[in-house]
Coordinates of C-alpha atoms in Angstrom, one line a residue:
Chain E
M152 CA 33.6 49.2 -36.0
A153 CA 34.6 45.8 -36.5
H154 CA 35.4 44.8 -33.3
G155 CA 32.4 46.2 -31.8
P156 CA 31.0 42.8 -30.8
A157 CA 34.3 41.4 -29.5
T158 CA 34.8 44.2 -27.2
L159 CA 30.7 44.1 -25.8
A160 CA 31.5 39.6 -25.5
V161 CA 34.5 40.8 -23.0
P162 CA 32.4 42.4 -20.3
L163 CA 29.3 40.1 -21.0
R164 CA 32.1 36.9 -21.0
E165 CA 32.9 38.6 -17.6
A166 CA 29.9 39.3 -16.4
A167 CA 28.6 35.8 -16.7
G168 CA 31.6 34.4 -14.9
R169 CA 31.1 36.1 -12.1
R170 CA 27.5 35.1 -12.3
A171 CA 28.5 31.6 -12.8
R172 CA 31.6 32.2 -9.7
S173 CA 28.8 33.8 -7.4
R174 CA 26.3 30.6 -7.9
L175 CA 29.4 28.5 -7.5
W176 CA 30.1 30.7 -4.0
R177 CA 26.6 30.4 -3.1
A178 CA 26.0 26.7 -3.2
L179 CA 29.3 26.5 -1.4
V180 CA 27.7 28.7 1.7
L181 CA 24.6 27.3 1.3
H182 CA 26.1 23.2 1.4
G183 CA 29.1 24.2 3.9
G184 CA 27.3 26.2 6.3
G185 CA 24.3 23.9 5.9
W186 CA 26.7 20.6 6.5
A187 CA 28.9 22.6 9.4
L188 CA 25.4 23.8 11.3
S189 CA 23.9 20.1 10.8
A190 CA 27.3 18.6 12.0
V191 CA 27.1 20.7 15.5
A192 CA 23.1 20.3 15.6
L193 CA 23.4 16.4 15.3
G194 CA 26.4 16.2 17.6
V195 CA 24.2 17.7 20.3
L196 CA 21.3 15.5 19.6
L197 CA 23.2 12.4 19.0
F198 CA 25.5 12.8 21.6
P199 CA 23.9 10.4 24.0
I200 CA 22.8 7.9 21.8
F201 CA 26.4 7.7 20.9
V202 CA 26.6 7.1 25.0
M203 CA 24.1 4.3 24.9
L204 CA 25.9 2.8 21.6
S205 CA 29.5 3.0 23.0
T206 CA 28.2 1.6 26.6
S207 CA 26.8 -1.1 25.2
V208 CA 29.8 -2.3 23.7
K209 CA 31.9 -1.6 27.3
T210 CA 32.9 -4.5 29.5
L211 CA 32.6 -3.8 33.2
N212 CA 35.7 -2.8 34.2
E213 CA 35.8 -0.1 31.2
V214 CA 32.4 1.4 32.2
Y215 CA 33.8 2.1 35.3
Q216 CA 37.2 3.4 34.0
V217 CA 38.3 7.2 35.1
P218 CA 38.6 9.1 32.7
P219 CA 35.6 7.5 31.1
V220 CA 36.5 6.3 27.4
W221 CA 35.0 6.9 24.2
V222 CA 35.1 3.9 22.6
P223 CA 36.4 0.6 24.2
A224 CA 39.3 -0.8 23.1
A225 CA 38.0 -3.8 22.8
V226 CA 34.4 -3.9 21.5
T227 CA 32.5 -6.8 23.5
W228 CA 29.3 -8.1 22.2
R229 CA 29.0 -10.3 25.1
N230 CA 26.4 -7.8 26.9
F231 CA 23.6 -8.4 24.3
V232 CA 24.2 -12.3 24.8
D233 CA 24.0 -11.6 28.7
I234 CA 21.1 -9.5 28.4
W235 CA 19.3 -12.2 26.4
T236 CA 19.9 -15.0 28.1
K237 CA 21.0 -14.3 31.9
Y238 CA 18.3 -10.9 32.4
P239 CA 14.7 -11.1 31.7
L240 CA 14.7 -8.7 28.3
R241 CA 12.6 -11.2 26.2
T242 CA 9.9 -11.4 28.8
Y243 CA 10.0 -7.6 28.8
M244 CA 9.8 -7.4 25.1
L245 CA 7.2 -9.9 24.7
N246 CA 5.5 -8.0 27.1
S247 CA 5.3 -5.2 25.6
L248 CA 5.1 -6.4 22.2
I249 CA 1.4 -8.1 23.4
I250 CA 0.2 -4.9 24.7
G251 CA 1.2 -2.4 21.7
A252 CA -0.3 -5.3 19.6
G253 CA -4.0 -5.5 22.2
T254 CA -3.8 -2.1 22.7
T255 CA -3.6 -1.1 18.6
C256 CA -6.5 -3.7 17.9
L257 CA -8.6 -2.2 20.3
N258 CA -7.9 1.3 19.0
L259 CA -9.0 0.6 16.0
L260 CA -12.5 -0.9 16.7
A261 CA -13.1 1.8 18.5
A262 CA -11.4 5.0 16.1
I263 CA -12.4 3.7 12.4
P264 CA -16.1 3.8 13.4
A265 CA -15.5 7.1 15.6
G266 CA -13.7 8.6 12.8
Y267 CA -15.6 7.9 9.9
A268 CA -18.9 8.9 11.7
V269 CA -17.1 12.5 12.5
A270 CA -15.5 12.8 9.3
R271 CA -18.8 11.4 7.2
L272 CA -22.3 11.7 8.9
R273 CA -23.8 15.0 10.3
F274 CA -25.5 14.6 13.7
R275 CA -26.0 16.4 16.9
G276 CA -23.1 16.5 19.0
R277 CA -20.6 16.6 16.3
Q278 CA -19.0 19.3 17.1
A279 CA -19.0 18.8 21.3
F280 CA -17.6 15.4 20.4
M281 CA -14.7 16.9 18.5
L282 CA -14.0 19.4 21.3
L283 CA -13.7 16.3 23.7
L284 CA -11.2 14.3 21.5
L285 CA -9.2 17.9 21.5
L286 CA -10.0 18.2 25.0
I287 CA -8.3 14.1 26.2
Q288 CA -5.5 14.6 23.3
M289 CA -4.4 17.6 25.8
F290 CA -5.2 15.4 29.1
S291 CA -2.9 14.5 31.4
P292 CA -3.0 10.7 32.2
I293 CA -1.8 11.3 35.9
V294 CA -4.6 13.4 36.7
V295 CA -7.2 10.2 36.9
L296 CA -4.0 7.6 38.0
I297 CA -5.7 6.8 41.0
P298 CA -9.1 5.9 40.2
L299 CA -7.5 4.1 37.4
F300 CA -5.7 1.8 40.2
K301 CA -8.7 1.7 42.2
I302 CA -10.8 0.4 38.8
M303 CA -7.9 -2.0 37.8
A304 CA -8.0 -3.4 41.2
A305 CA -12.2 -3.6 41.6
L306 CA -11.4 -5.5 37.9
H307 CA -8.5 -7.9 39.4
W308 CA -6.7 -6.1 36.1
L309 CA -3.7 -5.3 38.4
D310 CA -0.7 -7.6 36.9
T311 CA -2.8 -8.1 33.8
Y312 CA -2.1 -7.0 29.9
W313 CA -5.6 -5.4 29.9
S314 CA -5.2 -2.6 32.6
L315 CA -2.9 -1.6 30.2
I316 CA -4.2 -2.4 27.0
V317 CA -8.0 -0.3 27.8
T318 CA -6.2 2.6 29.5
N319 CA -3.2 2.9 26.5
T320 CA -6.1 2.4 24.1
V321 CA -8.2 5.7 25.7
F322 CA -5.3 7.7 25.9
T323 CA -4.6 7.0 22.0
L324 CA -8.2 7.3 21.4
A325 CA -8.3 11.3 20.2
F326 CA -5.4 11.3 18.3
S327 CA -6.4 8.3 16.2
T328 CA -9.9 9.2 15.8
W329 CA -9.0 12.7 14.4
M330 CA -6.1 11.4 12.2
L331 CA -8.4 8.5 10.4
A332 CA -11.1 11.1 10.4
S333 CA -8.8 13.3 8.1
Y334 CA -8.3 10.9 6.0
F335 CA -11.9 9.6 5.9
R336 CA -12.8 13.2 4.6
A337 CA -9.8 13.3 1.9
I338 CA -11.8 10.5 0.0
P339 CA -14.6 11.7 -2.4
A340 CA -17.8 11.3 -1.3
E341 CA -18.9 9.6 -4.6
I342 CA -16.7 7.0 -4.8
E343 CA -18.7 5.5 -1.1
E344 CA -22.2 7.0 -2.9
A345 CA -21.2 4.7 -6.3
A346 CA -21.0 1.6 -3.8
L347 CA -24.3 2.3 -1.6
V348 CA -26.1 2.5 -5.0
D349 CA -24.5 -0.1 -6.5
G350 CA -26.2 -1.9 -3.5
C351 CA -23.4 -2.2 -0.5
S352 CA -24.5 -1.7 2.7
R353 CA -22.9 1.0 4.9
R354 CA -21.1 -1.3 6.9
Q355 CA -19.5 -2.9 3.6
A356 CA -19.0 0.8 2.1
I357 CA -16.5 1.7 5.3
L358 CA -15.2 -2.3 5.0
R359 CA -14.2 -2.4 1.8
V360 CA -14.4 0.8 0.3
A361 CA -13.6 3.8 2.6
I362 CA -10.3 1.4 4.8
P363 CA -8.6 0.6 2.0
L364 CA -8.9 4.1 0.5
A365 CA -7.4 5.7 3.7
A366 CA -4.8 3.1 4.2
P367 CA -2.0 5.5 4.7
G368 CA -3.8 7.1 7.6
V369 CA -4.7 3.7 9.1
V370 CA -1.0 2.7 8.7
T371 CA 0.4 5.8 10.6
T372 CA -2.6 5.3 13.1
I373 CA -1.7 1.5 14.2
I374 CA 2.4 2.5 14.2
Y375 CA 1.8 5.3 16.2
V376 CA -0.4 3.4 18.7
F377 CA 1.8 0.6 19.4
I378 CA 4.8 3.1 19.6
T379 CA 3.2 4.7 22.2
A380 CA 2.1 1.8 23.7
W381 CA 5.7 0.4 23.2
N382 CA 6.8 3.8 25.4
E383 CA 4.0 3.7 27.6
F384 CA 5.8 4.3 31.4
V385 CA 3.4 5.3 34.4
F386 CA 0.5 3.1 33.6
A387 CA 3.1 0.4 34.0
L388 CA 4.8 1.3 36.5
T389 CA 1.6 1.9 38.9
F390 CA -0.3 -1.2 37.7
I391 CA 2.5 -4.2 37.0
S392 CA 4.1 -5.0 40.1
R393 CA 5.0 -8.9 38.9
T394 CA 8.8 -9.5 37.5
E395 CA 7.2 -11.4 34.5
M396 CA 4.3 -9.2 33.6
R397 CA 7.0 -6.2 33.7
T398 CA 7.0 -4.2 30.1
L399 CA 10.1 -3.0 28.4
T400 CA 10.0 0.6 29.6
V401 CA 9.3 -0.6 33.4
G402 CA 11.4 -3.8 33.2
L403 CA 14.8 -1.3 32.2
Y404 CA 14.1 1.0 35.0
T405 CA 14.2 -1.5 37.4
F406 CA 17.6 -2.6 35.9
I407 CA 18.7 0.8 37.7
G408 CA 17.5 -0.5 41.3
R409 CA 18.1 -3.8 41.4
W410 CA 21.1 -4.0 39.3
A411 CA 22.4 -0.7 39.9
V412 CA 26.2 -0.8 38.8
Q413 CA 25.6 -2.5 35.4
W414 CA 25.5 0.7 32.7
H415 CA 26.9 -1.9 30.1
Y416 CA 23.6 -4.2 29.9
L417 CA 21.4 -1.2 31.1
M418 CA 22.7 0.4 27.8
A419 CA 23.1 -2.6 25.7
A420 CA 18.9 -3.8 26.5
A421 CA 18.1 0.1 25.5
L422 CA 19.6 -0.3 22.2
V423 CA 17.5 -3.4 21.8
G424 CA 14.5 -2.2 23.0
V425 CA 14.5 1.0 21.4
L426 CA 15.9 -0.1 17.6
P427 CA 12.4 -1.5 16.8
V428 CA 10.5 1.8 17.5
V429 CA 12.8 4.3 16.1
I430 CA 12.3 2.1 12.9
L431 CA 8.7 2.4 13.0
F432 CA 9.2 6.2 13.8
M433 CA 11.1 6.8 11.2
L434 CA 8.6 5.2 8.1
V435 CA 5.7 7.8 9.0
E436 CA 7.2 10.6 10.6
R437 CA 5.9 12.7 7.9
H438 CA 2.5 11.6 8.5
L439 CA 2.4 11.7 12.2
V440 CA 3.8 15.5 12.2
R441 CA 1.2 16.6 10.2
G442 CA -1.6 14.5 11.8
L443 CA 0.4 16.0 15.6
A444 CA -0.1 19.7 14.2
L445 CA -4.2 18.7 13.8
G446 CA -4.4 20.7 10.6
A447 CA -2.4 23.7 11.3
V448 CA 0.4 22.4 8.6
K449 CA -1.4 21.5 5.3
Chain R
M887 CA -36.1 13.4 19.8
R888 CA -36.2 12.2 16.9
L889 CA -33.0 10.8 15.1
S890 CA -32.1 11.5 11.2
A891 CA -31.1 8.5 9.5
Q892 CA -27.8 10.1 9.4
E893 CA -27.9 10.2 13.2
R894 CA -29.2 6.5 13.4
L895 CA -25.9 5.9 12.0
A896 CA -23.4 8.3 13.4
Y897 CA -24.7 7.1 17.2
P898 CA -24.0 3.5 16.9
L899 CA -20.5 4.3 15.4
L900 CA -19.7 6.1 18.3
V901 CA -20.5 4.1 20.7
P902 CA -17.5 2.1 21.8
A903 CA -15.1 5.5 21.4
A904 CA -17.5 6.9 24.2
A905 CA -18.0 3.7 26.4
L906 CA -14.0 3.8 26.5
I907 CA -13.7 7.5 27.6
G908 CA -16.6 7.9 29.7
A909 CA -15.1 4.6 31.7
L910 CA -11.8 5.6 31.8
I911 CA -11.4 9.5 31.3
L912 CA -14.9 10.9 32.7
Y913 CA -15.7 8.4 35.7
P914 CA -12.3 8.8 37.0
I915 CA -12.4 12.7 36.9
G916 CA -15.3 12.8 39.0
A917 CA -13.8 10.4 41.0
T918 CA -11.0 12.5 41.6
I919 CA -13.1 15.0 42.5
V920 CA -15.2 13.2 44.9
T921 CA -11.9 11.9 46.6
A922 CA -10.1 15.3 46.9
F923 CA -13.2 16.2 49.3
A924 CA -12.8 12.9 51.2
T925 CA -10.5 11.3 53.5
T926 CA -9.2 7.9 52.8
D927 CA -7.3 5.1 54.0
K928 CA -3.8 4.0 53.3
L929 CA -5.9 1.6 50.7
G930 CA -7.6 4.7 48.7
R931 CA -11.0 3.6 50.7
I932 CA -13.1 6.9 51.4
V933 CA -14.0 7.3 54.9
G934 CA -14.6 9.9 55.6
V935 CA -15.8 14.0 54.4
A936 CA -12.8 16.1 53.9
G937 CA -14.6 19.4 53.2
W938 CA -11.9 21.8 51.3
R939 CA -9.7 20.3 54.4
N940 CA -7.4 18.8 51.6
F941 CA -7.1 22.0 49.7
Q942 CA -6.4 23.8 52.8
A943 CA -3.6 21.6 53.9
L944 CA -1.9 22.1 50.1
A945 CA -2.7 26.0 50.8
A946 CA -0.6 26.1 53.9
D947 CA 2.2 23.8 52.5
P948 CA 5.3 26.2 51.8
A949 CA 6.6 22.8 49.9
F950 CA 3.2 22.4 47.8
W951 CA 3.8 26.0 46.4
Q952 CA 7.4 25.7 45.6
I953 CA 6.7 22.7 43.3
F954 CA 4.1 24.6 42.1
R955 CA 5.7 27.8 40.8
R956 CA 8.9 25.5 40.0
T957 CA 5.9 23.7 37.8
F958 CA 5.6 27.1 35.8
V959 CA 9.1 28.1 35.8
W960 CA 9.7 24.6 34.2
T961 CA 6.9 24.7 31.7
A962 CA 7.9 28.0 30.7
I963 CA 11.5 27.9 29.8
A964 CA 11.4 24.4 28.4
V965 CA 8.7 25.6 26.1
A966 CA 10.5 29.0 25.0
V967 CA 14.0 26.7 24.2
K968 CA 12.5 24.2 22.2
T969 CA 10.5 27.1 20.1
T970 CA 13.5 29.6 19.4
A971 CA 15.7 26.5 19.0
G972 CA 13.4 24.4 16.7
L973 CA 12.7 27.3 14.7
A974 CA 16.4 27.8 14.1
F975 CA 16.8 24.1 13.1
A976 CA 13.8 24.0 10.9
L977 CA 15.4 26.9 8.9
L978 CA 18.6 25.0 9.0
L979 CA 17.0 21.7 7.5
N980 CA 15.0 24.5 5.5
L981 CA 18.3 25.0 3.2
P982 CA 19.0 23.0 -0.2
F983 CA 21.8 21.4 0.8
H984 CA 22.5 17.9 -0.1
G985 CA 22.4 15.2 2.8
R986 CA 19.2 17.1 4.5
R987 CA 16.9 13.9 4.2
A988 CA 19.4 11.9 6.4
V989 CA 20.0 14.8 9.0
R990 CA 16.5 15.4 9.0
L991 CA 16.2 10.9 9.6
L992 CA 18.5 11.3 12.1
T993 CA 17.2 14.1 14.3
V994 CA 13.8 12.5 14.7
I995 CA 15.7 10.0 17.2
P996 CA 15.4 11.7 20.2
W997 CA 11.8 12.2 19.8
A998 CA 11.2 8.4 19.0
L999 CA 12.9 6.9 22.0
P1000 CA 10.5 6.1 25.0
Y1001 CA 10.7 8.9 27.5
P1002 CA 12.0 6.6 30.4
I1003 CA 14.6 5.2 28.0
S1004 CA 16.3 9.0 27.2
A1005 CA 15.8 9.7 30.9
M1006 CA 18.2 6.7 32.0
I1007 CA 20.7 7.0 29.2
W1008 CA 20.8 10.8 30.4
Q1009 CA 21.3 9.9 33.7
W1010 CA 23.7 7.8 33.1
T1011 CA 25.6 10.7 30.8
Y1012 CA 25.2 13.0 33.4
N1013 CA 27.4 10.7 36.0
S1014 CA 30.1 13.0 37.3
Q1015 CA 33.1 10.5 37.3
F1016 CA 32.3 8.0 34.6
G1017 CA 30.2 9.6 32.4
L1018 CA 31.0 11.0 29.1
L1019 CA 29.0 14.7 29.1
N1020 CA 31.6 16.3 31.8
R1021 CA 34.5 14.5 30.3
F1022 CA 33.7 16.1 26.7
L1023 CA 33.2 19.2 28.7
Q1024 CA 36.5 19.2 30.4
A1025 CA 38.5 17.6 27.2
T1026 CA 37.2 20.1 24.8
G1027 CA 37.8 23.1 27.7
L1028 CA 34.3 24.2 26.8
W1029 CA 33.9 24.1 30.7
P1030 CA 37.3 22.8 32.5
H1031 CA 35.3 22.6 35.7
P1032 CA 31.7 21.1 35.1
P1033 CA 29.3 21.0 38.2
A1034 CA 28.3 17.6 39.3
W1035 CA 25.0 17.7 37.6
L1036 CA 22.8 15.8 39.6
A1037 CA 24.3 16.5 42.9
S1038 CA 22.8 20.2 43.9
P1039 CA 19.5 21.7 43.0
G1040 CA 20.5 24.1 40.4
S1041 CA 22.2 21.8 38.4
A1042 CA 19.5 18.9 38.7
F1043 CA 17.1 21.3 37.5
A1044 CA 19.3 22.4 34.5
A1045 CA 20.1 18.8 33.9
N1046 CA 16.3 18.1 33.8
L1047 CA 15.5 20.6 31.3
I1048 CA 18.5 20.0 29.0
V1049 CA 16.5 16.4 28.7
D1050 CA 13.1 17.4 28.5
I1051 CA 13.9 19.9 25.4
W1052 CA 16.2 17.4 24.1
I1053 CA 13.3 15.2 23.8
G1054 CA 10.9 17.9 22.4
L1055 CA 13.4 19.6 19.5
P1056 CA 12.5 17.5 17.2
F1057 CA 8.5 18.0 17.2
F1058 CA 9.3 21.5 16.9
A1059 CA 12.0 21.3 14.0
L1060 CA 10.0 18.7 11.9
V1061 CA 6.8 21.1 12.8
F1062 CA 7.9 23.9 11.6
L1063 CA 9.9 22.4 9.2
A1064 CA 6.3 21.5 7.4
G1065 CA 5.1 24.7 8.3
L1066 CA 8.1 26.2 6.4
Q1067 CA 7.7 24.0 3.5
A1068 CA 4.3 25.1 2.7
I1069 CA 4.9 28.1 2.3
S1070 CA 4.4 29.2 -1.4
P1071 CA 8.3 30.5 -2.9
E1072 CA 6.1 33.3 -4.7
Y1073 CA 6.0 35.5 -1.4
H1074 CA 9.5 35.3 -0.8
E1075 CA 10.5 36.2 -4.6
A1076 CA 8.0 39.2 -4.1
A1077 CA 10.0 40.5 -1.2
A1078 CA 13.2 39.8 -2.9
I1079 CA 11.9 41.8 -5.7
D1080 CA 10.5 44.7 -3.5
G1081 CA 14.3 44.9 -2.1
A1082 CA 13.4 43.2 1.0
G1083 CA 17.0 41.7 2.7
A1084 CA 16.8 37.8 4.2
A1085 CA 16.3 39.5 7.7
A1086 CA 13.1 41.4 6.3
R1087 CA 11.8 38.6 4.4
F1088 CA 11.9 36.3 7.8
A1089 CA 10.0 39.1 9.4
A1090 CA 7.4 40.0 6.9
V1091 CA 6.9 36.4 5.2
T1092 CA 8.0 33.2 7.0
L1093 CA 6.9 34.5 10.5
P1094 CA 3.5 35.7 9.7
F1095 CA 3.0 32.2 7.9
L1096 CA 4.4 30.3 10.5
R1097 CA 2.4 31.8 13.3
P1098 CA -0.6 29.3 13.4
V1099 CA 2.1 26.8 13.9
I1100 CA 3.9 28.2 15.8
V1101 CA 0.9 28.9 18.0
M1102 CA -0.6 25.6 18.1
A1103 CA 2.7 23.4 18.7
S1104 CA 4.1 25.8 21.6
L1105 CA 0.8 25.3 23.2
L1106 CA 0.5 21.1 22.8
S1107 CA 4.2 21.4 24.0
V1108 CA 3.5 23.6 27.2
I1109 CA 1.0 20.7 27.8
W1110 CA 3.2 17.9 27.3
T1111 CA 6.1 19.6 29.3
F1112 CA 4.0 20.5 32.1
N1113 CA 3.3 16.5 32.0
D1114 CA 6.4 15.4 31.5
F1115 CA 6.9 12.6 34.2
S1116 CA 9.6 10.3 33.6
V1117 CA 12.3 12.9 33.1
P1118 CA 12.2 14.5 36.7
Y1119 CA 11.2 11.0 38.0
I1120 CA 14.2 9.4 36.5
V1121 CA 16.5 11.5 35.9
T1122 CA 17.3 13.3 39.2
K1123 CA 13.9 11.2 40.9
G1124 CA 12.6 14.8 42.0
G1125 CA 15.9 15.2 44.3
P1126 CA 18.0 16.4 45.6
I1127 CA 14.9 16.9 48.2
N1128 CA 12.8 17.4 46.3
T1129 CA 14.0 20.5 44.5
T1130 CA 13.6 19.0 41.0
D1131 CA 9.9 17.7 41.4
I1132 CA 7.0 19.1 39.6
L1133 CA 3.3 18.5 39.9
V1134 CA 3.1 15.7 37.9
T1135 CA 6.0 14.0 40.2
H1136 CA 4.6 15.3 43.3
L1137 CA 1.3 14.1 43.0
Y1138 CA 2.4 10.5 42.1
K1139 CA 4.8 10.2 45.1
T1140 CA 1.8 11.5 47.6
A1141 CA -0.4 9.0 45.8
F1142 CA 1.6 5.7 45.7
Q1143 CA 4.8 6.4 47.7
F1144 CA 3.1 8.2 51.0
L1145 CA -0.3 6.6 50.0
D1146 CA -1.9 10.2 50.8
F1147 CA -5.0 10.0 48.2
G1148 CA -7.2 12.9 49.8
P1149 CA -4.1 15.3 49.2
A1150 CA -3.0 13.3 46.2
S1151 CA -6.9 14.0 44.6
A1152 CA -6.1 17.8 45.3
I1153 CA -3.2 18.0 43.5
A1154 CA -4.7 16.3 41.0
I1155 CA -7.9 18.6 40.6
I1156 CA -5.4 21.8 40.3
T1157 CA -3.4 20.0 38.3
F1158 CA -6.4 19.3 36.2
L1159 CA -8.2 22.6 36.1
T1160 CA -4.4 24.7 35.0
L1161 CA -4.2 21.9 32.2
L1162 CA -8.2 22.8 31.2
A1163 CA -7.6 26.2 30.9
F1164 CA -4.6 25.8 28.7
S1165 CA -6.8 23.4 26.1
L1166 CA -10.1 25.3 26.1
L1167 CA -7.2 27.9 24.9
Y1168 CA -5.6 25.8 22.6
A1169 CA -9.3 24.5 21.6
R1170 CA -10.1 28.1 21.0
L1171 CA -7.0 28.6 18.9
Y1172 CA -7.8 25.9 17.2
F1173 CA -10.9 26.4 16.0
R1174 CA -10.4 29.9 15.0
E1175 CA -7.1 29.7 13.2
V1176 CA -7.4 25.9 11.7
G1177 CA -10.9 24.3 12.5

């Protein structure tokens, strides 16, 4: 039986070859299938984005060409110059920036202490407060739009940044408190206790120990609150009537009414206006998903 | 009541948040309730007592009931599609192919855009003469004679639904993906050893593990979809002739276009109670499944 090993080796080699082939086949199916399906899904999801990009570099004539063209023959950058110099896009973006920054600051001033208390301290009413936050997270701002409008009118805050800063703050407060609390809870209590033993006051322990250690949560919260304020529509639509106080979303919305025909300008302005938030959003998307699932995803 | 040391520390820390919530949510809810039972002038000032009249007027208004029912149909269809398609999309993103990080990143875009801007982009995309959607459907032969989307009630409602689903889908896909990735591969391997095929593994391992995530995400989405103001308000403006209005756009128009603040507050109360029911359900499930 001198040839025994050799006869055994052939089927073994064949089997190994089959396995390798099937692995290769599997990988091809996985990748090919993954790519093909992704292409279809992205095609659907990004179709309107393509429309925005394509329209933003068309001339007025190409915007109203029948049948519509996919990509303009001669790409024009003129629209971006025009919206920046002839239309108040700059003002709208500046207003949204101020409101977003103001909302973020006010929100953190309220949410950091509240989140810390919920995460670290035992007190009567803690469960009730958590439930209140959960219910507010589900709350429809439009339900209280009328009394909020009256409050802003009574305070003479209509057409001011304050009206939007405080309303945006209160409607992002539940999420940010919840988010920060989950990060504070993840800090080992021993670290803070050590700081307290070393003579830190509780205030210092929060400022110098808890906040730096919860930095990723704080950053995510900042970005989330900023984006929400930047994207907000219905309060800005109701509380603001002077052109120079309009935010980006309402400013662009009024484009439709005033310059109904100029879609190339509207799309160019939309592109400029959304670029910063899309980039910010991509940075924190993973943290946001975890936070929004409120712990349903560990 | 004697306060413990921790309580003396905790309550001052809660003051800013509680003050904001009290002044801008709780007080306005009270004010809305009062206004719903009052008659108002066109500036929204209370001038008399209406009792249940605002509610009775709504109950007698067939247009209101239509909008009420439509809001539920709108929410049910949109959430069902978002949940199913989101799950499919998450399974796709969970396949180990090269480039899925890039796909995932691009998926985020519709979620990141401001609702009103998405609505405007879609409004232009739907344009029956110059829009690229119908151009695409005709050029590819997928739909040789597509409707003028925003011109008739049925297609306008469908058009709004598509936009809402488009905006909401990434949230579902990414939350479900996070849920899928949290399932330890050992469970799948154990099921495979026991001879379970892909479908059986999905039913026996994936779905049960995803259940809390699916429940939480769907309930959140019920509330967001119910509240989606920008899409009907901008894409179709509630039209043609109020056929695509939902409760929140109807409420806004009643208050700020027709200045009927009493009836608008009554609509607000109905919206509030409906949403509160969903929220309490959510809170109950949350504290049971997660908390």
